[in-house]
mmCIF file of C-alpha atoms and ligand atoms in Angstrom:
data_model
loop_
_atom_site.group_PDB
_atom_site.id
_atom_site.type_symbol
_atom_site.label_atom_id
_atom_site.label_comp_id
_atom_site.label_asym_id
_atom_site.label_seq_id
_atom_site.Cartn_x
_atom_site.Cartn_y
_atom_site.Cartn_z
ATOM 1 C CA MET A 180 -22.498 -3.966 -14.117
ATOM 2 C CA ARG A 181 -20.632 -5.803 -11.328
ATOM 3 C CA PHE A 182 -21.835 -9.141 -12.536
ATOM 4 C CA LEU A 183 -20.586 -8.260 -16.008
ATOM 5 C CA VAL A 184 -17.158 -7.199 -14.630
ATOM 6 C CA GLY A 185 -16.977 -10.490 -12.695
ATOM 7 C CA THR A 186 -17.811 -12.444 -15.763
ATOM 8 C CA VAL A 187 -15.166 -10.723 -17.751
ATOM 9 C CA VAL A 188 -12.552 -11.335 -15.045
ATOM 10 C CA LEU A 189 -13.510 -14.952 -14.913
ATOM 11 C CA ALA A 190 -13.452 -15.339 -18.684
ATOM 12 C CA THR A 191 -10.058 -13.611 -18.693
ATOM 13 C CA ALA A 192 -8.827 -15.956 -16.044
ATOM 14 C CA LEU A 193 -9.848 -18.911 -18.173
ATOM 15 C CA PHE A 194 -8.519 -17.819 -21.437
ATOM 16 C CA ALA A 195 -5.721 -15.345 -20.681
ATOM 17 C CA GLN A 196 -3.045 -18.008 -20.886
ATOM 18 C CA ARG A 197 -3.425 -18.414 -24.699
ATOM 19 C CA ALA A 198 -2.688 -14.981 -26.191
ATOM 20 C CA ASN A 199 -1.840 -13.046 -23.061
ATOM 21 C CA PRO A 200 -2.044 -9.525 -24.295
ATOM 22 C CA PRO A 201 -0.570 -7.329 -21.536
ATOM 23 C CA GLY A 202 -3.910 -5.727 -20.507
ATOM 24 C CA ASP A 203 -5.542 -9.119 -20.028
ATOM 25 C CA THR A 204 -2.526 -10.369 -18.014
ATOM 26 C CA VAL A 205 -2.802 -7.426 -15.606
ATOM 27 C CA ARG A 206 -6.602 -7.841 -15.404
ATOM 28 C CA THR A 207 -6.104 -11.518 -14.515
ATOM 29 C CA VAL A 208 -3.648 -10.768 -11.812
ATOM 30 C CA VAL A 209 -5.715 -7.879 -10.361
ATOM 31 C CA GLY A 210 -8.601 -10.320 -10.360
ATOM 32 C CA ARG A 211 -6.730 -12.475 -7.907
ATOM 33 C CA LEU A 212 -6.836 -9.890 -5.212
ATOM 34 C CA ASP A 213 -9.415 -11.016 -2.588
ATOM 35 C CA LEU A 214 -11.529 -8.716 -0.418
ATOM 36 C CA VAL A 215 -11.974 -11.445 2.246
ATOM 37 C CA ARG A 216 -8.170 -11.664 2.554
ATOM 38 C CA TYR A 217 -7.859 -7.906 2.571
ATOM 39 C CA LYS A 218 -10.182 -7.805 5.590
ATOM 40 C CA ALA A 219 -8.364 -10.716 7.201
ATOM 41 C CA HIS A 220 -5.005 -8.798 6.982
ATOM 42 C CA ILE A 221 -6.478 -5.783 8.730
ATOM 43 C CA LYS A 222 -7.981 -8.080 11.416
ATOM 44 C CA GLY A 223 -4.680 -9.779 11.736
ATOM 45 C CA LEU A 224 -2.852 -6.501 12.587
ATOM 46 C CA SER A 225 -5.677 -5.305 14.828
ATOM 47 C CA GLN A 226 -5.093 -8.218 17.119
ATOM 48 C CA PHE A 227 -1.899 -6.374 18.249
ATOM 49 C CA GLY A 228 -3.826 -3.272 19.340
ATOM 50 C CA ASP A 229 -2.377 0.107 18.320
ATOM 51 C CA ARG A 230 1.237 -1.200 17.695
ATOM 52 C CA MET A 231 2.814 1.967 19.189
ATOM 53 C CA GLN A 232 6.561 2.110 18.477
ATOM 54 C CA GLY A 233 8.835 0.642 21.139
ATOM 55 C CA THR A 234 6.101 -1.655 22.644
ATOM 56 C CA GLU A 235 5.850 -5.431 22.588
ATOM 57 C CA ARG A 236 2.673 -5.008 20.462
ATOM 58 C CA ASN A 237 4.854 -3.247 17.877
ATOM 59 C CA ARG A 238 7.476 -6.059 17.885
ATOM 60 C CA ASP A 239 4.817 -8.781 17.794
ATOM 61 C CA ALA A 240 3.170 -7.131 14.826
ATOM 62 C CA ILE A 241 6.521 -7.051 12.976
ATOM 63 C CA ALA A 242 7.051 -10.729 13.635
ATOM 64 C CA TRP A 243 3.487 -11.415 12.376
ATOM 65 C CA LEU A 244 4.144 -9.400 9.213
ATOM 66 C CA ASP A 245 7.384 -11.296 8.652
ATOM 67 C CA LYS A 246 5.475 -14.561 8.966
ATOM 68 C CA GLN A 247 2.820 -13.379 6.501
ATOM 69 C CA LEU A 248 5.415 -12.481 3.883
ATOM 70 C CA ALA A 249 7.196 -15.825 4.341
ATOM 71 C CA SER A 250 3.887 -17.621 3.992
ATOM 72 C CA PHE A 251 3.371 -15.911 0.563
ATOM 73 C CA GLY A 252 6.641 -17.516 -0.657
ATOM 74 C CA TYR A 253 9.183 -14.728 0.056
ATOM 75 C CA THR A 254 12.503 -16.082 1.169
ATOM 76 C CA ASN A 255 14.106 -12.682 1.440
ATOM 77 C CA VAL A 256 12.185 -11.119 4.245
ATOM 78 C CA GLN A 257 14.415 -8.560 5.922
ATOM 79 C CA ARG A 258 14.512 -6.196 8.848
ATOM 80 C CA HIS A 259 16.006 -2.739 8.525
ATOM 81 C CA ARG A 260 17.200 -1.852 12.021
ATOM 82 C CA TYR A 261 17.726 1.785 13.023
ATOM 83 C CA MET A 262 18.045 4.025 16.090
ATOM 84 C CA SER A 263 14.918 6.077 16.815
ATOM 85 C CA GLY A 264 14.748 8.756 19.512
ATOM 86 C CA GLY A 265 13.263 6.288 22.009
ATOM 87 C CA GLY A 266 15.516 3.368 21.193
ATOM 88 C CA PRO A 267 16.102 0.822 18.457
ATOM 89 C CA LEU A 268 13.297 0.060 15.984
ATOM 90 C CA GLU A 269 12.819 -2.038 12.849
ATOM 91 C CA ASN A 270 11.164 -1.698 9.435
ATOM 92 C CA VAL A 271 10.292 -5.051 7.836
ATOM 93 C CA TYR A 272 10.272 -5.784 3.995
ATOM 94 C CA ALA A 273 10.320 -8.398 1.332
ATOM 95 C CA THR A 274 11.105 -7.982 -2.354
ATOM 96 C CA LYS A 275 9.671 -9.555 -5.575
ATOM 97 C CA ILE A 276 12.746 -9.851 -7.680
ATOM 98 C CA GLY A 277 12.406 -8.525 -11.126
ATOM 99 C CA ALA A 278 12.784 -11.165 -13.919
ATOM 100 C CA THR A 279 14.536 -8.914 -16.467
ATOM 101 C CA THR A 280 15.607 -5.760 -14.463
ATOM 102 C CA PRO A 281 16.100 -6.889 -10.890
ATOM 103 C CA GLY A 282 18.245 -3.863 -10.014
ATOM 104 C CA GLU A 283 15.321 -1.354 -10.412
ATOM 105 C CA VAL A 284 12.580 -1.260 -7.811
ATOM 106 C CA TYR A 285 9.182 0.162 -7.004
ATOM 107 C CA ILE A 286 8.696 0.652 -3.298
ATOM 108 C CA VAL A 287 5.147 -0.148 -2.164
ATOM 109 C CA SER A 288 4.658 0.788 1.498
ATOM 110 C CA ALA A 289 2.562 1.464 4.556
ATOM 111 C CA HIS A 290 3.264 2.128 8.214
ATOM 112 C CA MET A 291 2.847 -0.720 10.610
ATOM 113 C CA ASP A 292 2.869 1.352 13.854
ATOM 114 C CA GLY A 293 -0.169 3.158 15.195
ATOM 115 C CA ARG A 294 -1.495 5.165 18.160
ATOM 116 C CA GLY A 295 -4.681 5.926 19.924
ATOM 117 C CA GLY A 296 -5.063 2.914 22.189
ATOM 118 C CA GLY A 297 -7.537 1.144 19.854
ATOM 119 C CA GLU A 298 -6.418 -1.167 17.014
ATOM 120 C CA ALA A 299 -5.151 1.453 14.465
ATOM 121 C CA ALA A 300 -7.259 -0.472 11.958
ATOM 122 C CA ASP A 301 -7.604 2.297 9.499
ATOM 123 C CA ASP A 302 -4.390 4.089 10.413
ATOM 124 C CA ASP A 303 -2.683 2.114 9.168
ATOM 125 C CA GLY A 304 -3.847 -1.457 9.300
ATOM 126 C CA SER A 305 -5.811 -0.693 6.129
ATOM 127 C CA GLY A 306 -2.690 0.426 4.202
ATOM 128 C CA CYS A 307 -0.615 -2.507 5.462
ATOM 129 C CA ALA A 308 -3.416 -4.809 4.240
ATOM 130 C CA VAL A 309 -3.075 -3.333 0.768
ATOM 131 C CA VAL A 310 0.612 -4.000 0.800
ATOM 132 C CA LEU A 311 0.203 -7.497 2.090
ATOM 133 C CA GLU A 312 -2.488 -8.347 -0.466
ATOM 134 C CA LEU A 313 -0.251 -7.092 -3.296
ATOM 135 C CA ALA A 314 2.661 -9.117 -1.897
ATOM 136 C CA ARG A 315 0.488 -12.235 -1.740
ATOM 137 C CA VAL A 316 -0.670 -11.973 -5.316
ATOM 138 C CA LEU A 317 2.719 -10.980 -6.744
ATOM 139 C CA GLY A 318 4.267 -13.886 -4.725
ATOM 140 C CA MET A 319 2.275 -16.445 -6.688
ATOM 141 C CA PRO A 320 4.640 -18.807 -8.468
ATOM 142 C CA ASP A 321 3.238 -18.074 -11.983
ATOM 143 C CA VAL A 322 3.424 -14.219 -11.557
ATOM 144 C CA GLN A 323 6.556 -12.365 -12.657
ATOM 145 C CA THR A 324 7.487 -8.758 -12.706
ATOM 146 C CA ASN A 325 10.121 -7.436 -15.050
ATOM 147 C CA ARG A 326 11.308 -4.907 -12.421
ATOM 148 C CA SER A 327 11.513 -5.573 -8.690
ATOM 149 C CA VAL A 328 8.828 -4.558 -6.227
ATOM 150 C CA ARG A 329 9.742 -4.043 -2.595
ATOM 151 C CA PHE A 330 6.987 -4.271 0.073
ATOM 152 C CA ILE A 331 7.960 -2.229 3.050
ATOM 153 C CA PHE A 332 6.234 -1.714 6.406
ATOM 154 C CA TRP A 333 7.672 1.365 8.036
ATOM 155 C CA ASN A 334 7.996 1.738 11.815
ATOM 156 C CA ASN A 335 7.313 4.963 13.790
ATOM 157 C CA GLU A 336 5.369 6.940 11.142
ATOM 158 C CA GLU A 337 3.387 8.491 13.973
ATOM 159 C CA PHE A 338 6.092 10.105 16.029
ATOM 160 C CA GLY A 339 8.734 11.139 13.576
ATOM 161 C CA MET A 340 8.482 9.147 10.243
ATOM 162 C CA ASP A 341 11.945 7.934 11.142
ATOM 163 C CA GLY A 342 11.626 4.422 9.720
ATOM 164 C CA SER A 343 11.145 5.781 6.276
ATOM 165 C CA GLY A 344 13.369 8.696 6.901
ATOM 166 C CA THR A 345 16.282 6.596 8.024
ATOM 167 C CA TYR A 346 15.812 4.140 5.207
ATOM 168 C CA ALA A 347 15.738 6.961 2.639
ATOM 169 C CA SER A 348 18.794 8.767 3.975
ATOM 170 C CA GLU A 349 20.903 5.604 4.511
ATOM 171 C CA ARG A 350 20.005 3.792 1.310
ATOM 172 C CA ALA A 351 19.693 6.685 -1.190
ATOM 173 C CA PRO A 352 23.472 6.760 -1.799
ATOM 174 C CA LEU A 353 23.606 2.944 -2.029
ATOM 175 C CA GLN A 354 21.262 2.753 -5.006
ATOM 176 C CA GLY A 355 22.533 0.741 -7.883
ATOM 177 C CA THR A 356 24.960 -1.256 -5.691
ATOM 178 C CA ALA A 357 24.423 -4.800 -4.378
ATOM 179 C CA ALA A 358 23.050 -3.265 -1.187
ATOM 180 C CA GLU A 359 20.158 -1.412 -2.738
ATOM 181 C CA PRO A 360 18.399 -1.483 -6.083
ATOM 182 C CA LYS A 361 17.715 1.768 -7.950
ATOM 183 C CA TRP A 362 14.428 3.318 -6.834
ATOM 184 C CA LEU A 363 11.890 3.991 -9.619
ATOM 185 C CA GLY A 364 9.078 5.205 -7.359
ATOM 186 C CA VAL A 365 7.441 5.085 -3.903
ATOM 187 C CA ILE A 366 3.750 4.402 -3.477
ATOM 188 C CA GLN A 367 2.675 4.865 0.119
ATOM 189 C CA HIS A 368 -0.682 3.718 1.495
ATOM 190 C CA ASP A 369 -1.934 5.403 4.700
ATOM 191 C CA MET A 370 -5.560 5.375 5.775
ATOM 192 C CA MET A 371 -7.539 3.650 2.996
ATOM 193 C CA MET A 372 -11.102 2.951 4.322
ATOM 194 C CA PHE A 373 -13.061 5.921 5.436
ATOM 195 C CA ASP A 374 -14.509 8.540 3.104
ATOM 196 C CA HIS A 375 -17.751 9.651 4.743
ATOM 197 C CA GLY A 376 -17.651 13.163 3.340
ATOM 198 C CA MET A 377 -16.888 16.516 5.030
ATOM 199 C CA PRO A 378 -18.047 16.831 7.688
ATOM 200 C CA PRO A 379 -18.087 13.048 7.965
ATOM 201 C CA GLY A 380 -21.501 11.331 8.116
ATOM 202 C CA PRO A 381 -22.340 7.914 9.515
ATOM 203 C CA LYS A 382 -22.103 6.233 6.155
ATOM 204 C CA GLN A 383 -19.723 6.286 3.199
ATOM 205 C CA THR A 384 -20.437 9.259 0.930
ATOM 206 C CA ALA A 385 -21.863 8.718 -2.498
ATOM 207 C CA ASN A 386 -18.827 10.665 -3.809
ATOM 208 C CA ALA A 387 -16.215 8.514 -2.123
ATOM 209 C CA ASP A 388 -12.943 8.785 -4.000
ATOM 210 C CA ILE A 389 -9.364 7.792 -3.301
ATOM 211 C CA ASP A 390 -6.807 10.577 -3.063
ATOM 212 C CA ILE A 391 -3.510 10.196 -4.857
ATOM 213 C CA GLU A 392 -1.288 13.010 -3.771
ATOM 214 C CA TYR A 393 2.159 14.203 -4.698
ATOM 215 C CA GLN A 394 4.057 17.253 -3.492
ATOM 216 C CA ARG A 395 4.178 20.097 -5.952
ATOM 217 C CA ASP A 396 6.908 21.791 -3.986
ATOM 218 C CA SER A 397 9.358 18.934 -4.188
ATOM 219 C CA ARG A 398 12.445 18.282 -6.337
ATOM 220 C CA MET A 399 10.811 15.264 -8.051
ATOM 221 C CA ALA A 400 7.335 16.896 -8.518
ATOM 222 C CA GLU A 401 7.299 16.271 -12.308
ATOM 223 C CA ASP A 402 8.157 12.566 -12.011
ATOM 224 C CA SER A 403 5.726 12.257 -9.088
ATOM 225 C CA ALA A 404 2.871 13.761 -11.175
ATOM 226 C CA ARG A 405 3.599 11.169 -13.763
ATOM 227 C CA LEU A 406 3.407 8.354 -11.208
ATOM 228 C CA ALA A 407 0.098 9.760 -9.850
ATOM 229 C CA ALA A 408 -1.226 9.830 -13.407
ATOM 230 C CA ALA A 409 -0.220 6.188 -13.957
ATOM 231 C CA LEU A 410 -2.172 5.263 -10.776
ATOM 232 C CA GLN A 411 -5.198 7.285 -11.858
ATOM 233 C CA ALA A 412 -5.190 5.592 -15.273
ATOM 234 C CA ALA A 413 -5.014 2.142 -13.660
ATOM 235 C CA ASN A 414 -7.747 3.100 -11.262
ATOM 236 C CA ARG A 415 -10.032 3.849 -14.163
ATOM 237 C CA THR A 416 -9.319 0.515 -15.688
ATOM 238 C CA TYR A 417 -9.190 -1.808 -12.727
ATOM 239 C CA ALA A 418 -11.116 -0.292 -9.801
ATOM 240 C CA ARG A 419 -14.629 0.880 -8.989
ATOM 241 C CA TYR A 420 -14.355 4.027 -6.933
ATOM 242 C CA PRO A 421 -12.649 6.941 -8.713
ATOM 243 C CA ALA A 422 -9.336 8.476 -7.902
ATOM 244 C CA THR A 423 -8.560 12.204 -7.556
ATOM 245 C CA ILE A 424 -5.014 13.652 -7.851
ATOM 246 C CA GLY A 425 -3.864 16.201 -5.335
ATOM 247 C CA THR A 426 -0.628 18.149 -5.135
ATOM 248 C CA ASP A 427 -0.087 18.606 -1.402
ATOM 249 C CA MET A 428 1.213 15.212 -0.161
ATOM 250 C CA ALA A 429 1.879 15.567 3.517
ATOM 251 C CA GLY A 430 1.941 13.774 6.804
ATOM 252 C CA THR A 431 2.962 10.294 5.648
ATOM 253 C CA ASP A 432 6.226 8.336 4.952
ATOM 254 C CA SER A 433 6.396 9.087 1.215
ATOM 255 C CA ILE A 434 7.434 12.715 1.990
ATOM 256 C CA ARG A 435 10.880 11.214 3.045
ATOM 257 C CA PHE A 436 11.405 10.332 -0.660
ATOM 258 C CA GLU A 437 9.818 13.305 -2.356
ATOM 259 C CA ASP A 438 13.084 14.917 -3.270
ATOM 260 C CA LEU A 439 14.845 11.647 -4.190
ATOM 261 C CA VAL A 440 12.460 9.800 -6.459
ATOM 262 C CA ALA A 441 8.831 9.851 -7.768
ATOM 263 C CA SER A 442 6.707 9.672 -4.665
ATOM 264 C CA VAL A 443 2.987 9.530 -3.999
ATOM 265 C CA SER A 444 0.564 8.775 -1.221
ATOM 266 C CA VAL A 445 -2.695 6.912 -1.754
ATOM 267 C CA ARG A 446 -5.327 7.751 0.877
ATOM 268 C CA GLU A 447 -9.069 7.835 1.694
ATOM 269 C CA ASN A 448 -8.984 11.586 1.851
ATOM 270 C CA GLU A 449 -6.675 14.501 1.191
ATOM 271 C CA ARG A 450 -4.277 15.049 4.065
ATOM 272 C CA VAL A 451 -4.216 18.786 4.533
ATOM 273 C CA ILE A 452 -7.794 19.912 3.753
ATOM 274 C CA GLU A 453 -9.608 16.799 4.976
ATOM 275 C CA ILE A 454 -7.845 14.357 7.312
ATOM 276 C CA VAL A 455 -6.324 17.175 9.444
ATOM 277 C CA ARG A 456 -9.739 18.749 9.641
ATOM 278 C CA GLY A 457 -11.436 15.600 10.999
ATOM 279 C CA SER A 458 -12.578 13.598 8.036
ATOM 280 C CA ASN A 459 -12.376 10.399 10.110
ATOM 281 C CA PRO A 460 -13.553 10.702 13.700
ATOM 282 C CA ASN A 461 -11.679 7.500 14.579
ATOM 283 C CA HIS A 462 -8.319 8.931 13.583
ATOM 284 C CA HIS A 463 -5.817 8.342 16.416
ATOM 285 C CA GLN A 464 -8.747 7.419 18.773
ATOM 286 C CA PRO A 465 -9.502 4.295 20.702
ATOM 287 C CA THR A 466 -12.445 3.765 18.256
ATOM 288 C CA ASP A 467 -10.099 3.019 15.274
ATOM 289 C CA LYS A 468 -11.103 -0.668 15.518
ATOM 290 C CA TYR A 469 -11.920 -3.204 12.959
ATOM 291 C CA GLU A 470 -15.436 -3.611 14.270
ATOM 292 C CA ASN A 471 -16.201 0.093 13.658
ATOM 293 C CA TYR A 472 -15.906 -0.151 9.828
ATOM 294 C CA ALA A 473 -18.709 -1.269 7.435
ATOM 295 C CA GLU A 474 -18.481 -3.517 4.443
ATOM 296 C CA ASP A 475 -18.536 -0.430 2.199
ATOM 297 C CA ASP A 476 -15.477 0.871 4.041
ATOM 298 C CA PHE A 477 -13.586 -2.342 3.501
ATOM 299 C CA LEU A 478 -14.581 -2.452 -0.144
ATOM 300 C CA PHE A 479 -13.288 1.143 -0.546
ATOM 301 C CA GLY A 480 -9.914 0.248 1.007
ATOM 302 C CA PHE A 481 -9.717 -2.805 -1.273
ATOM 303 C CA ASN A 482 -10.209 -0.500 -4.217
ATOM 304 C CA SER A 483 -6.806 0.911 -3.633
ATOM 305 C CA ALA A 484 -5.221 -2.450 -3.830
ATOM 306 C CA GLN A 485 -6.775 -2.835 -7.305
ATOM 307 C CA THR A 486 -5.560 0.574 -8.220
ATOM 308 C CA THR A 487 -1.958 0.071 -7.122
ATOM 309 C CA LEU A 488 -1.662 -3.412 -8.483
ATOM 310 C CA GLY A 489 -3.153 -2.297 -11.799
ATOM 311 C CA ALA A 490 -0.569 0.412 -11.991
ATOM 312 C CA LEU A 491 2.242 -1.877 -11.233
ATOM 313 C CA GLY A 492 1.054 -4.030 -14.094
ATOM 314 C CA GLN A 493 2.498 -1.361 -16.493
ATOM 315 C CA LEU A 494 5.107 0.150 -14.225
ATOM 316 C CA ALA A 495 6.859 -3.006 -13.010
ATOM 317 C CA GLY A 496 5.748 -5.092 -15.988
ATOM 318 C CA ILE A 497 3.687 -7.931 -14.754
ATOM 319 C CA THR A 498 3.681 -11.144 -16.724
ATOM 320 C CA LEU A 499 2.144 -14.587 -16.270
ATOM 321 C CA ALA A 500 3.982 -17.818 -16.961
ATOM 322 C CA ARG A 501 2.329 -20.073 -19.537
ATOM 323 C CA PRO A 502 0.754 -23.185 -18.087
ATOM 324 C CA ARG A 503 2.706 -26.372 -18.749
HETATM 325 ZN ZN1 ZN B 749 -1.120 6.984 9.194
#
């Protein structure tokens, strides 16, 4: 089956440029995601340790993310500076400018800070790596999106979610001006790699699934449910592990947007009934290190990159330039 899928992807890559029906275009672009690079992004962030807010490790990691985005061709890497309780902090982001509707944007995000004294590899190096890999592929010169996509790395999720919170409150009223595009949705990625069942076993469970959650008790619940459904449909088409939709999004940056715009979180487990109850023994521990995850865990995290990019294919409208 996997050989077959690989063959189809290759064949699509070779011939897609002729007719270019939309489905094939998205499949071609999703096929450019690279598991080896996904792992390298996690490793790259792990080198800065847990990246706790206010530390040099945190600032160094932001500089590293800035450099990665620039290396993918983005000339608009920006910092959003704000005052947190413990002092000034920054979010970092870059934007794929939409070809036909640049003033409308999907926010694709993860949090770059961490805690626990290890490497915060899963929480949330794994989500940052999804965002980086999407930025890399959408940054390719022949890839266009009709609407804009903004890749944001939030600071200080762990002790207040104030990177996302400040961005949301400051920028919400600016939407539609030159200062901020109009938001179409927020897709947050936070802890992507570890589904070893409940209680967690030593290996990935045979039922591993990604959890796409929205908040049923939010002002934008209806729109958020539609966004979740779009991700689930893309998951069925472009990814290997299945996706389950939940309605109690909590404990991650997307809650700062849930009353403003369609907002979902994509995660390895459901926040309230699994993560909080210990589904990942490395969560916030010194053991949240790159070396403590297996190949299956990385592949599972990579599955979320395929899911979100597949969904953006329809949502943002991905097109490929014809070869000259
Ligand atoms: Zn997290």
